[in-house]
mmCIF file of C-alpha atoms in Angstrom:
data_model
loop_
_atom_site.group_PDB
_atom_site.id
_atom_site.type_symbol
_atom_site.label_atom_id
_atom_site.label_comp_id
_atom_site.label_asym_id
_atom_site.label_seq_id
_atom_site.Cartn_x
_atom_site.Cartn_y
_atom_site.Cartn_z
ATOM 1 C CA SER A 1 -0.084 -0.006 0.031
ATOM 2 C CA SER A 2 2.955 2.377 0.583
ATOM 3 C CA ARG A 3 3.244 2.751 -3.186
ATOM 4 C CA PHE A 4 -0.133 4.797 -3.017
ATOM 5 C CA CYS A 5 -0.223 6.484 0.063
ATOM 6 C CA SER A 6 2.267 7.483 2.880
ATOM 7 C CA SER A 7 -0.675 8.456 4.893
ATOM 8 C CA CYS A 8 -2.202 4.947 5.126
ATOM 9 C CA ARG A 9 -3.483 4.105 8.623
ATOM 10 C CA ALA A 10 -1.594 0.972 10.332
ATOM 11 C CA ASP A 11 -5.058 -0.716 10.608
ATOM 12 C CA CYS A 12 -6.380 -0.016 7.085
ATOM 13 C CA ASP A 13 -7.825 -3.401 5.576
ATOM 14 C CA TRP A 14 -6.019 -2.720 2.251
ATOM 15 C CA ARG A 15 -5.442 -6.551 1.663
ATOM 16 C CA ALA A 16 -9.070 -6.922 1.060
ATOM 17 C CA MET A 17 -8.868 -4.283 -1.981
ATOM 18 C CA PRO A 18 -8.486 -5.521 -5.408
ATOM 19 C CA GLU A 19 -4.892 -5.262 -6.414
ATOM 20 C CA ARG A 20 -5.443 -3.085 -9.319
ATOM 21 C CA VAL A 21 -7.898 -0.108 -9.729
ATOM 22 C CA ARG A 22 -10.355 -1.479 -12.201
ATOM 23 C CA ILE A 23 -11.412 1.154 -14.792
ATOM 24 C CA GLY A 24 -14.357 1.207 -17.012
ATOM 25 C CA ILE A 25 -14.261 3.231 -20.260
ATOM 26 C CA LEU A 26 -17.578 5.568 -20.973
ATOM 27 C CA GLY A 27 -17.589 6.016 -24.812
ATOM 28 C CA ALA A 28 -15.387 4.413 -27.578
ATOM 29 C CA ALA A 29 -13.580 7.598 -28.639
ATOM 30 C CA ARG A 30 -10.535 7.413 -31.153
ATOM 31 C CA HIS A 31 -8.087 8.930 -28.737
ATOM 32 C CA VAL A 32 -8.729 6.348 -26.056
ATOM 33 C CA PRO A 33 -5.760 4.339 -27.258
ATOM 34 C CA THR A 34 -3.320 7.185 -27.155
ATOM 35 C CA SER A 35 -4.638 8.353 -23.709
ATOM 36 C CA ILE A 36 -5.129 5.195 -21.650
ATOM 37 C CA LEU A 37 -4.573 1.893 -23.430
ATOM 38 C CA GLN A 38 -1.133 2.460 -24.851
ATOM 39 C CA PRO A 39 0.251 4.176 -21.500
ATOM 40 C CA ILE A 40 -0.802 0.981 -19.610
ATOM 41 C CA ARG A 41 0.709 -1.433 -22.189
ATOM 42 C CA LYS A 42 3.859 0.116 -22.639
ATOM 43 C CA ASN A 43 4.552 0.683 -18.747
ATOM 44 C CA SER A 44 4.421 -2.250 -16.597
ATOM 45 C CA ASP A 45 4.549 -0.334 -13.478
ATOM 46 C CA LEU A 46 1.276 1.268 -14.473
ATOM 47 C CA ALA A 47 -0.320 -1.951 -15.603
ATOM 48 C CA GLN A 48 0.292 -3.194 -12.034
ATOM 49 C CA LEU A 49 -1.732 -0.360 -10.717
ATOM 50 C CA VAL A 50 -4.757 -0.097 -13.051
ATOM 51 C CA GLU A 51 -6.636 -2.437 -15.533
ATOM 52 C CA ILE A 52 -9.186 -1.847 -17.928
ATOM 53 C CA VAL A 53 -12.297 -3.790 -17.262
ATOM 54 C CA GLY A 54 -14.151 -2.824 -20.556
ATOM 55 C CA VAL A 55 -15.794 -0.214 -22.638
ATOM 56 C CA ALA A 56 -19.374 1.124 -22.980
ATOM 57 C CA SER A 57 -21.331 2.928 -25.620
ATOM 58 C CA ARG A 58 -24.881 3.429 -26.281
ATOM 59 C CA ASP A 59 -24.309 1.343 -29.421
ATOM 60 C CA ARG A 60 -23.276 -2.295 -28.268
ATOM 61 C CA THR A 61 -22.114 -2.837 -31.756
ATOM 62 C CA GLU A 62 -19.548 -0.080 -31.451
ATOM 63 C CA ALA A 63 -18.459 -0.980 -27.985
ATOM 64 C CA GLU A 64 -17.936 -4.764 -29.180
ATOM 65 C CA ALA A 65 -16.058 -3.727 -32.063
ATOM 66 C CA PHE A 66 -13.577 -1.508 -29.989
ATOM 67 C CA VAL A 67 -13.128 -4.370 -27.539
ATOM 68 C CA LYS A 68 -12.233 -6.652 -30.329
ATOM 69 C CA LYS A 69 -9.898 -4.423 -31.844
ATOM 70 C CA TRP A 70 -8.181 -3.736 -28.710
ATOM 71 C CA GLY A 71 -8.275 -6.966 -26.942
ATOM 72 C CA LEU A 72 -10.199 -5.575 -24.007
ATOM 73 C CA PRO A 73 -12.432 -8.027 -21.595
ATOM 74 C CA LYS A 74 -15.984 -6.702 -22.001
ATOM 75 C CA ALA A 75 -18.207 -4.552 -24.016
ATOM 76 C CA TYR A 76 -21.274 -2.856 -22.427
ATOM 77 C CA GLY A 77 -24.348 -1.881 -24.599
ATOM 78 C CA SER A 78 -25.184 1.167 -22.200
ATOM 79 C CA LEU A 79 -23.644 3.358 -19.596
ATOM 80 C CA GLU A 80 -25.957 2.167 -17.043
ATOM 81 C CA GLU A 81 -24.804 -1.441 -17.592
ATOM 82 C CA LEU A 82 -21.038 -0.366 -16.686
ATOM 83 C CA LEU A 83 -22.044 1.692 -13.852
ATOM 84 C CA ALA A 84 -23.869 -1.147 -12.476
ATOM 85 C CA ASP A 85 -21.017 -3.382 -12.540
ATOM 86 C CA ASP A 86 -19.684 -3.821 -8.925
ATOM 87 C CA LYS A 87 -16.273 -5.088 -10.754
ATOM 88 C CA VAL A 88 -15.590 -1.310 -11.721
ATOM 89 C CA ASP A 89 -13.697 1.006 -9.379
ATOM 90 C CA ALA A 90 -13.574 3.959 -11.708
ATOM 91 C CA VAL A 91 -14.484 5.427 -14.876
ATOM 92 C CA TYR A 92 -12.852 7.314 -17.607
ATOM 93 C CA ASN A 93 -15.399 9.458 -19.326
ATOM 94 C CA VAL A 94 -14.559 10.403 -23.008
ATOM 95 C CA LEU A 95 -18.140 11.087 -23.924
ATOM 96 C CA PRO A 96 -19.185 14.225 -25.925
ATOM 97 C CA ASN A 97 -18.478 17.252 -23.956
ATOM 98 C CA ALA A 98 -22.324 18.239 -24.061
ATOM 99 C CA VAL A 99 -23.243 15.067 -21.765
ATOM 100 C CA ARG A 100 -20.021 14.872 -19.776
ATOM 101 C CA CYS A 101 -21.211 16.507 -16.653
ATOM 102 C CA GLN A 102 -24.681 14.480 -16.656
ATOM 103 C CA VAL A 103 -22.819 11.178 -16.957
ATOM 104 C CA SER A 104 -19.906 12.021 -14.544
ATOM 105 C CA VAL A 105 -22.454 12.937 -11.987
ATOM 106 C CA GLN A 106 -24.572 9.860 -12.390
ATOM 107 C CA ALA A 107 -21.301 7.814 -12.203
ATOM 108 C CA LEU A 108 -20.383 9.470 -9.028
ATOM 109 C CA ARG A 109 -23.710 8.897 -7.483
ATOM 110 C CA SER A 110 -23.144 5.162 -8.621
ATOM 111 C CA GLY A 111 -20.264 4.936 -6.459
ATOM 112 C CA LYS A 112 -17.594 4.936 -9.124
ATOM 113 C CA HIS A 113 -14.479 7.371 -9.175
ATOM 114 C CA VAL A 114 -14.027 9.534 -12.283
ATOM 115 C CA LEU A 115 -11.292 10.567 -14.537
ATOM 116 C CA SER A 116 -12.884 13.133 -16.854
ATOM 117 C CA GLU A 117 -11.574 13.974 -20.268
ATOM 118 C CA SER A 118 -10.634 17.687 -20.563
ATOM 119 C CA PRO A 119 -12.403 19.975 -20.551
ATOM 120 C CA LEU A 120 -14.198 18.543 -17.481
ATOM 121 C CA CYS A 121 -17.805 19.790 -18.804
ATOM 122 C CA SER A 122 -19.596 22.797 -20.642
ATOM 123 C CA ASN A 123 -19.414 25.645 -18.145
ATOM 124 C CA ALA A 124 -18.632 26.704 -14.361
ATOM 125 C CA ARG A 125 -22.108 25.750 -13.234
ATOM 126 C CA GLU A 126 -21.624 22.438 -14.570
ATOM 127 C CA ALA A 127 -18.442 22.115 -12.815
ATOM 128 C CA VAL A 128 -20.037 23.021 -9.470
ATOM 129 C CA ALA A 129 -22.617 20.446 -9.738
ATOM 130 C CA MET A 130 -19.861 17.873 -10.297
ATOM 131 C CA GLN A 131 -17.799 19.100 -7.480
ATOM 132 C CA ARG A 132 -20.609 18.645 -5.103
ATOM 133 C CA ALA A 133 -21.505 15.144 -6.526
ATOM 134 C CA ALA A 134 -17.961 14.185 -5.757
ATOM 135 C CA GLU A 135 -17.853 15.471 -2.254
ATOM 136 C CA ASP A 136 -21.491 13.991 -1.551
ATOM 137 C CA SER A 137 -20.400 10.515 -2.645
ATOM 138 C CA GLY A 138 -16.978 10.667 -1.257
ATOM 139 C CA LYS A 139 -15.377 9.643 -4.627
ATOM 140 C CA VAL A 140 -12.274 11.236 -6.537
ATOM 141 C CA MET A 141 -13.025 13.287 -9.597
ATOM 142 C CA MET A 142 -10.350 14.232 -11.506
ATOM 143 C CA GLU A 143 -10.000 16.355 -14.812
ATOM 144 C CA GLY A 144 -7.578 14.930 -17.156
ATOM 145 C CA SER A 145 -5.585 17.938 -17.973
ATOM 146 C CA HIS A 146 -2.536 15.806 -18.437
ATOM 147 C CA PRO A 147 -0.047 18.483 -19.237
ATOM 148 C CA THR A 148 0.081 19.561 -15.687
ATOM 149 C CA CYS A 149 0.824 16.118 -14.473
ATOM 150 C CA HIS A 150 4.346 15.711 -16.241
ATOM 151 C CA PRO A 151 7.351 16.137 -13.867
ATOM 152 C CA LEU A 152 8.535 19.099 -16.264
ATOM 153 C CA THR A 153 5.486 21.276 -15.248
ATOM 154 C CA ARG A 154 6.400 20.584 -11.730
ATOM 155 C CA ARG A 155 10.130 21.490 -12.350
ATOM 156 C CA LEU A 156 9.126 24.701 -14.171
ATOM 157 C CA ARG A 157 7.013 25.645 -11.165
ATOM 158 C CA GLU A 158 10.001 24.645 -8.851
ATOM 159 C CA MET A 159 12.295 27.092 -10.856
ATOM 160 C CA ILE A 160 9.468 30.084 -10.619
ATOM 161 C CA VAL A 161 9.295 29.314 -6.668
ATOM 162 C CA GLU A 162 13.109 29.245 -6.354
ATOM 163 C CA GLY A 163 13.436 32.583 -8.360
ATOM 164 C CA LYS A 164 15.616 31.451 -11.013
ATOM 165 C CA VAL A 165 14.545 34.213 -13.252
ATOM 166 C CA GLY A 166 13.457 36.866 -10.453
ATOM 167 C CA LYS A 167 10.017 38.308 -10.093
ATOM 168 C CA ILE A 168 7.691 36.793 -12.804
ATOM 169 C CA GLU A 169 6.569 39.406 -15.201
ATOM 170 C CA LYS A 170 4.799 37.157 -18.020
ATOM 171 C CA ILE A 171 4.151 33.573 -18.654
ATOM 172 C CA ASP A 172 3.065 32.860 -22.317
ATOM 173 C CA VAL A 173 1.464 29.548 -23.690
ATOM 174 C CA THR A 174 0.869 28.805 -27.147
ATOM 175 C CA LEU A 175 -0.962 25.650 -28.585
ATOM 176 C CA PRO A 176 -1.069 25.365 -32.140
ATOM 177 C CA VAL A 177 -3.543 22.931 -33.944
ATOM 178 C CA LEU A 178 -1.085 20.222 -34.357
ATOM 179 C CA MET A 179 -1.236 19.696 -30.614
ATOM 180 C CA SER A 180 -4.863 18.640 -30.411
ATOM 181 C CA LEU A 181 -5.293 15.108 -29.683
ATOM 182 C CA TYR A 182 -8.963 15.145 -30.381
ATOM 183 C CA GLY A 183 -8.545 15.787 -34.038
ATOM 184 C CA SER A 184 -9.948 18.939 -36.029
ATOM 185 C CA ASP A 185 -13.170 17.476 -36.335
ATOM 186 C CA ILE A 186 -14.071 16.985 -32.818
ATOM 187 C CA CYS A 187 -12.490 20.315 -31.771
ATOM 188 C CA GLY A 188 -14.669 21.725 -34.632
ATOM 189 C CA LYS A 189 -17.502 21.111 -32.505
ATOM 190 C CA VAL A 190 -16.512 22.494 -29.125
ATOM 191 C CA GLY A 191 -14.266 25.214 -30.478
ATOM 192 C CA ALA A 192 -10.199 26.204 -29.799
ATOM 193 C CA LEU A 193 -10.839 27.144 -26.096
ATOM 194 C CA LEU A 194 -12.661 24.072 -24.810
ATOM 195 C CA GLY A 195 -10.700 21.780 -27.382
ATOM 196 C CA VAL A 196 -7.198 22.818 -26.298
ATOM 197 C CA GLY A 197 -7.291 26.338 -24.670
ATOM 198 C CA THR A 198 -8.377 24.362 -21.431
ATOM 199 C CA TYR A 199 -4.749 23.094 -21.283
ATOM 200 C CA CYS A 200 -3.239 26.688 -21.520
ATOM 201 C CA ILE A 201 -5.336 27.841 -18.973
ATOM 202 C CA GLY A 202 -4.284 24.987 -16.505
ATOM 203 C CA LEU A 203 -0.637 25.315 -17.277
ATOM 204 C CA VAL A 204 -1.004 29.184 -16.654
ATOM 205 C CA ARG A 205 -2.756 28.505 -13.184
ATOM 206 C CA ALA A 206 -0.346 25.532 -12.395
ATOM 207 C CA LEU A 207 2.757 27.375 -12.925
ATOM 208 C CA SER A 208 1.830 30.769 -11.530
ATOM 209 C CA GLY A 209 0.182 29.405 -8.466
ATOM 210 C CA GLU A 210 -2.213 32.457 -8.606
ATOM 211 C CA GLU A 211 -5.833 32.805 -9.447
ATOM 212 C CA VAL A 212 -5.540 34.850 -12.786
ATOM 213 C CA LYS A 213 -7.956 37.316 -14.144
ATOM 214 C CA VAL A 214 -9.038 38.073 -17.676
ATOM 215 C CA VAL A 215 -7.889 41.314 -19.112
ATOM 216 C CA SER A 216 -9.102 40.815 -22.560
ATOM 217 C CA ALA A 217 -9.672 38.120 -25.190
ATOM 218 C CA SER A 218 -9.900 37.810 -28.788
ATOM 219 C CA ALA A 219 -11.958 35.154 -30.946
ATOM 220 C CA LYS A 220 -11.546 34.066 -34.442
ATOM 221 C CA ARG A 221 -15.106 32.510 -35.375
ATOM 222 C CA SER A 222 -15.578 29.493 -37.318
ATOM 223 C CA LYS A 223 -17.010 30.216 -40.834
ATOM 224 C CA GLU A 224 -19.094 27.120 -40.556
ATOM 225 C CA ASN A 225 -20.597 27.817 -37.010
ATOM 226 C CA PRO A 226 -20.082 31.501 -35.893
ATOM 227 C CA GLU A 227 -20.968 30.222 -32.535
ATOM 228 C CA VAL A 228 -17.731 28.172 -32.209
ATOM 229 C CA ASP A 229 -14.105 29.648 -32.116
ATOM 230 C CA SER A 230 -11.681 28.363 -34.278
ATOM 231 C CA ALA A 231 -8.760 30.378 -32.624
ATOM 232 C CA MET A 232 -8.720 32.048 -29.130
ATOM 233 C CA SER A 233 -6.115 34.359 -27.481
ATOM 234 C CA ALA A 234 -6.361 35.917 -24.085
ATOM 235 C CA ALA A 235 -4.450 38.375 -21.891
ATOM 236 C CA LEU A 236 -4.424 37.617 -18.241
ATOM 237 C CA ALA A 237 -3.397 39.370 -15.263
ATOM 238 C CA LEU A 238 -1.526 37.870 -12.223
ATOM 239 C CA PRO A 239 -2.541 39.326 -8.866
ATOM 240 C CA SER A 240 1.239 39.519 -8.067
ATOM 241 C CA GLY A 241 1.620 42.009 -10.670
ATOM 242 C CA GLY A 242 2.853 39.871 -13.724
ATOM 243 C CA SER A 243 0.570 38.993 -16.574
ATOM 244 C CA ALA A 244 -0.067 35.837 -18.791
ATOM 245 C CA HIS A 245 -1.085 35.285 -22.256
ATOM 246 C CA PHE A 246 -2.172 32.072 -24.165
ATOM 247 C CA SER A 247 -3.124 31.605 -27.864
ATOM 248 C CA CYS A 248 -4.505 28.512 -29.365
ATOM 249 C CA SER A 249 -5.974 27.331 -32.670
ATOM 250 C CA ILE A 250 -8.045 24.447 -34.406
ATOM 251 C CA ALA A 251 -8.203 26.208 -37.863
ATOM 252 C CA THR A 252 -6.442 23.928 -40.343
ATOM 253 C CA THR A 253 -5.295 27.354 -42.077
ATOM 254 C CA ASP A 254 -3.314 28.059 -39.093
ATOM 255 C CA ALA A 255 -1.662 24.917 -38.813
ATOM 256 C CA THR A 256 2.168 24.963 -38.741
ATOM 257 C CA ALA A 257 5.170 22.956 -37.718
ATOM 258 C CA ALA A 258 5.677 25.306 -34.656
ATOM 259 C CA PRO A 259 5.934 23.447 -31.570
ATOM 260 C CA ALA A 260 3.696 23.907 -28.434
ATOM 261 C CA GLU A 261 5.655 26.470 -26.023
ATOM 262 C CA VAL A 262 5.686 27.700 -22.576
ATOM 263 C CA MET A 263 7.635 30.800 -21.799
ATOM 264 C CA VAL A 264 8.181 32.408 -18.444
ATOM 265 C CA CYS A 265 9.642 35.867 -18.595
ATOM 266 C CA GLY A 266 11.117 37.178 -15.294
ATOM 267 C CA SER A 267 13.022 40.280 -14.230
ATOM 268 C CA ASN A 268 16.324 38.248 -14.359
ATOM 269 C CA GLY A 269 15.807 35.939 -17.237
ATOM 270 C CA ILE A 270 13.555 33.663 -19.286
ATOM 271 C CA ILE A 271 12.630 30.007 -19.048
ATOM 272 C CA ARG A 272 11.463 28.037 -21.954
ATOM 273 C CA ALA A 273 10.205 24.633 -22.675
ATOM 274 C CA LYS A 274 8.679 22.929 -25.693
ATOM 275 C CA GLU A 275 6.695 19.687 -26.813
ATOM 276 C CA TRP A 276 6.491 17.734 -23.445
ATOM 277 C CA PHE A 277 2.907 16.995 -23.869
ATOM 278 C CA ARG A 278 2.807 15.666 -27.445
ATOM 279 C CA GLY A 279 1.244 12.383 -26.506
ATOM 280 C CA LYS A 280 1.751 8.929 -28.226
ATOM 281 C CA GLY A 281 4.439 8.088 -26.061
ATOM 282 C CA GLN A 282 6.746 10.971 -26.966
ATOM 283 C CA THR A 283 7.873 13.644 -24.520
ATOM 284 C CA SER A 284 10.792 16.211 -24.168
ATOM 285 C CA ASN A 285 12.413 16.780 -20.815
ATOM 286 C CA SER A 286 14.402 19.846 -21.780
ATOM 287 C CA ILE A 287 14.299 23.214 -20.223
ATOM 288 C CA GLU A 288 16.252 26.380 -21.599
ATOM 289 C CA LEU A 289 17.100 28.969 -19.027
ATOM 290 C CA GLU A 290 18.578 32.413 -20.121
ATOM 291 C CA LEU A 291 19.820 34.775 -17.561
ATOM 292 C CA PHE A 292 20.079 38.482 -17.813
ATOM 293 C CA ASP A 293 22.705 39.269 -15.254
ATOM 294 C CA GLY A 294 26.333 38.978 -15.903
ATOM 295 C CA CYS A 295 27.211 38.197 -19.610
ATOM 296 C CA GLY A 296 23.621 36.587 -20.309
ATOM 297 C CA GLU A 297 24.351 33.119 -19.353
ATOM 298 C CA GLN A 298 22.460 30.534 -21.271
ATOM 299 C CA SER A 299 21.907 26.822 -20.108
ATOM 300 C CA VAL A 300 19.654 23.658 -20.823
ATOM 301 C CA GLU A 301 18.411 21.509 -18.012
ATOM 302 C CA ASN A 302 17.484 18.049 -19.097
ATOM 303 C CA LEU A 303 15.091 16.116 -16.562
ATOM 304 C CA ASP A 304 16.291 12.888 -15.606
ATOM 305 C CA THR A 305 12.991 11.082 -15.779
ATOM 306 C CA PRO A 306 13.353 7.274 -16.166
ATOM 307 C CA LYS A 307 11.795 5.746 -19.397
ATOM 308 C CA ALA A 308 10.952 9.041 -21.039
ATOM 309 C CA ALA A 309 10.270 7.372 -24.295
ATOM 310 C CA THR A 310 6.988 5.628 -22.930
ATOM 311 C CA ARG A 311 6.273 7.836 -19.929
ATOM 312 C CA ASP A 312 4.262 10.684 -21.502
ATOM 313 C CA THR A 313 1.634 12.937 -19.534
ATOM 314 C CA PHE A 314 -0.789 10.356 -20.006
ATOM 315 C CA TYR A 315 1.164 7.898 -18.218
ATOM 316 C CA TYR A 316 1.602 10.463 -15.183
ATOM 317 C CA GLN A 317 -1.898 11.313 -15.244
ATOM 318 C CA LEU A 318 -2.868 7.610 -14.864
ATOM 319 C CA MET A 319 -0.448 7.322 -12.004
ATOM 320 C CA ILE A 320 -1.803 10.232 -10.177
ATOM 321 C CA PHE A 321 -5.388 9.038 -10.637
ATOM 322 C CA ALA A 322 -4.462 5.586 -9.208
ATOM 323 C CA GLU A 323 -2.773 6.887 -6.511
ATOM 324 C CA GLU A 324 -5.899 9.087 -5.677
ATOM 325 C CA VAL A 325 -8.174 6.325 -5.942
ATOM 326 C CA ARG A 326 -6.233 4.015 -4.010
ATOM 327 C CA ALA A 327 -5.697 6.568 -1.216
ATOM 328 C CA ALA A 328 -9.758 6.999 -1.163
ATOM 329 C CA GLN A 329 -10.177 3.333 -0.870
ATOM 330 C CA ILE A 330 -7.801 3.080 2.013
ATOM 331 C CA LYS A 331 -9.286 6.054 4.100
ATOM 332 C CA GLY A 332 -12.755 5.210 3.183
ATOM 333 C CA SER A 333 -13.744 8.794 1.954
ATOM 334 C CA HIS A 334 -11.830 11.057 -0.514
ATOM 335 C CA GLY A 335 -14.770 13.692 -1.638
ATOM 336 C CA LEU A 336 -13.261 16.764 -0.077
ATOM 337 C CA PRO A 337 -10.519 19.041 -1.286
ATOM 338 C CA TRP A 338 -8.035 18.529 1.272
ATOM 339 C CA ASP A 339 -8.232 14.558 1.025
ATOM 340 C CA TYR A 340 -6.313 14.829 -2.386
ATOM 341 C CA VAL A 341 -2.669 13.376 -1.754
ATOM 342 C CA ALA A 342 -1.219 13.343 -5.180
ATOM 343 C CA SER A 343 -2.258 16.378 -7.066
ATOM 344 C CA ARG A 344 -3.749 19.867 -7.108
ATOM 345 C CA ALA A 345 -6.311 18.875 -9.676
ATOM 346 C CA THR A 346 -8.968 18.815 -7.050
ATOM 347 C CA PRO A 347 -12.892 19.228 -8.153
ATOM 348 C CA GLY A 348 -12.277 22.721 -6.833
ATOM 349 C CA ASP A 349 -9.387 23.380 -8.914
ATOM 350 C CA ALA A 350 -11.491 22.205 -12.196
ATOM 351 C CA VAL A 351 -14.123 24.570 -11.266
ATOM 352 C CA MET A 352 -11.705 27.553 -11.247
ATOM 353 C CA ASN A 353 -10.556 26.517 -14.796
ATOM 354 C CA MET A 354 -13.999 26.532 -15.958
ATOM 355 C CA ALA A 355 -14.862 29.718 -14.543
ATOM 356 C CA LEU A 356 -12.029 31.267 -16.161
ATOM 357 C CA ILE A 357 -12.867 29.512 -19.404
ATOM 358 C CA ASP A 358 -16.420 31.290 -19.028
ATOM 359 C CA ALA A 359 -14.779 34.713 -18.424
ATOM 360 C CA VAL A 360 -12.463 34.345 -21.832
ATOM 361 C CA TYR A 361 -15.638 33.655 -23.594
ATOM 362 C CA ILE A 362 -17.443 36.509 -22.157
ATOM 363 C CA ALA A 363 -14.315 39.022 -22.573
ATOM 364 C CA ALA A 364 -14.042 37.664 -26.305
ATOM 365 C CA GLY A 365 -17.815 38.831 -26.944
ATOM 366 C CA MET A 366 -18.953 35.209 -26.960
ATOM 367 C CA SER A 367 -21.180 33.378 -24.752
ATOM 368 C CA PRO A 368 -20.106 30.601 -22.272
ATOM 369 C CA ARG A 369 -21.211 27.133 -23.648
ATOM 370 C CA PRO A 370 -24.707 26.410 -22.697
ATOM 371 C CA THR A 371 -25.924 23.280 -20.650
ATOM 372 C CA LEU A 372 -27.496 20.948 -22.952
ATOM 373 C CA ASN A 373 -27.896 17.819 -20.796
ATOM 374 C CA ALA A 374 -28.462 18.834 -17.162
ATOM 375 C CA PRO A 375 -27.315 16.275 -14.254
ATOM 376 C CA ALA A 376 -30.329 14.673 -12.481
ATOM 377 C CA ALA A 377 -31.373 16.767 -9.322
#
């Protein structure tokens, strides 16, 4: 049990628990192999902690085809069938964004822990409903903001706290269309901000450690659907006096070979990191540091993360989720924010992410995404 939770009580009955966290997948989305199946198959340590029980779809034929293709144990012909299975400890919710909140709340009330695809839901009100359901049920609910789970993100934050580049003046995050793991077709339905911008916001909040405010935002509207943004950029203010900026795009005309990049500008230097959350088992562990004092020293720090070739951001995301679920099983309750042991990605943190997304939409002259499928009261 020590591999999961250092706060385990001496008298906890961990021996009675299943050896691995048993996960059922809600939805046969095309990125499921990248985000959960391949990380487990390529990393034996992760495979010792979690196992995939099966996949549920409202179309049993689709679920059966997916299970056959990927060699999974079971196909469920409905979401309710999976949620009723007592051999499932947790669910990975990759259903369309419009129903994600409704189904996640249903899963929590069915006694399942929830790892939700990012974005968590459509708006901040839905996020609050999900937070309440997690707290009431005493279950883990985690948003899959996988870039923030990687050790490189943690190291960037450490460098900021250590004052490597002095007082933070600006954080800049850029995610071009090629970074989308959903594909432009899916992102075209939810827009750039919800499709990839949610990762930008998560990174800005994680790196700054502050609750940023929206100063201004600009959206490029889709020609096919003017209510959807094909590109979004926003200027943000840090309470400490610095600023942040992010830009993201899903428009194919904006597609370039430019990498995703995070830049932190301080009073005494610049930190740059690129491409550490590409997915598909690929990652980068390089951080560039440029200092202004003296002769403008430049250096590169390479993180010595073991097995970097297979341990991508999705691997670390699943490791953290497994640790949270096991800690919850050991303690008997895990719904409250202070119970989380491995990550700052609590339900309350997810609410703040969605509130910021709503504020960016409003600043850009758009409406926050509406609730189309409200969770049961």
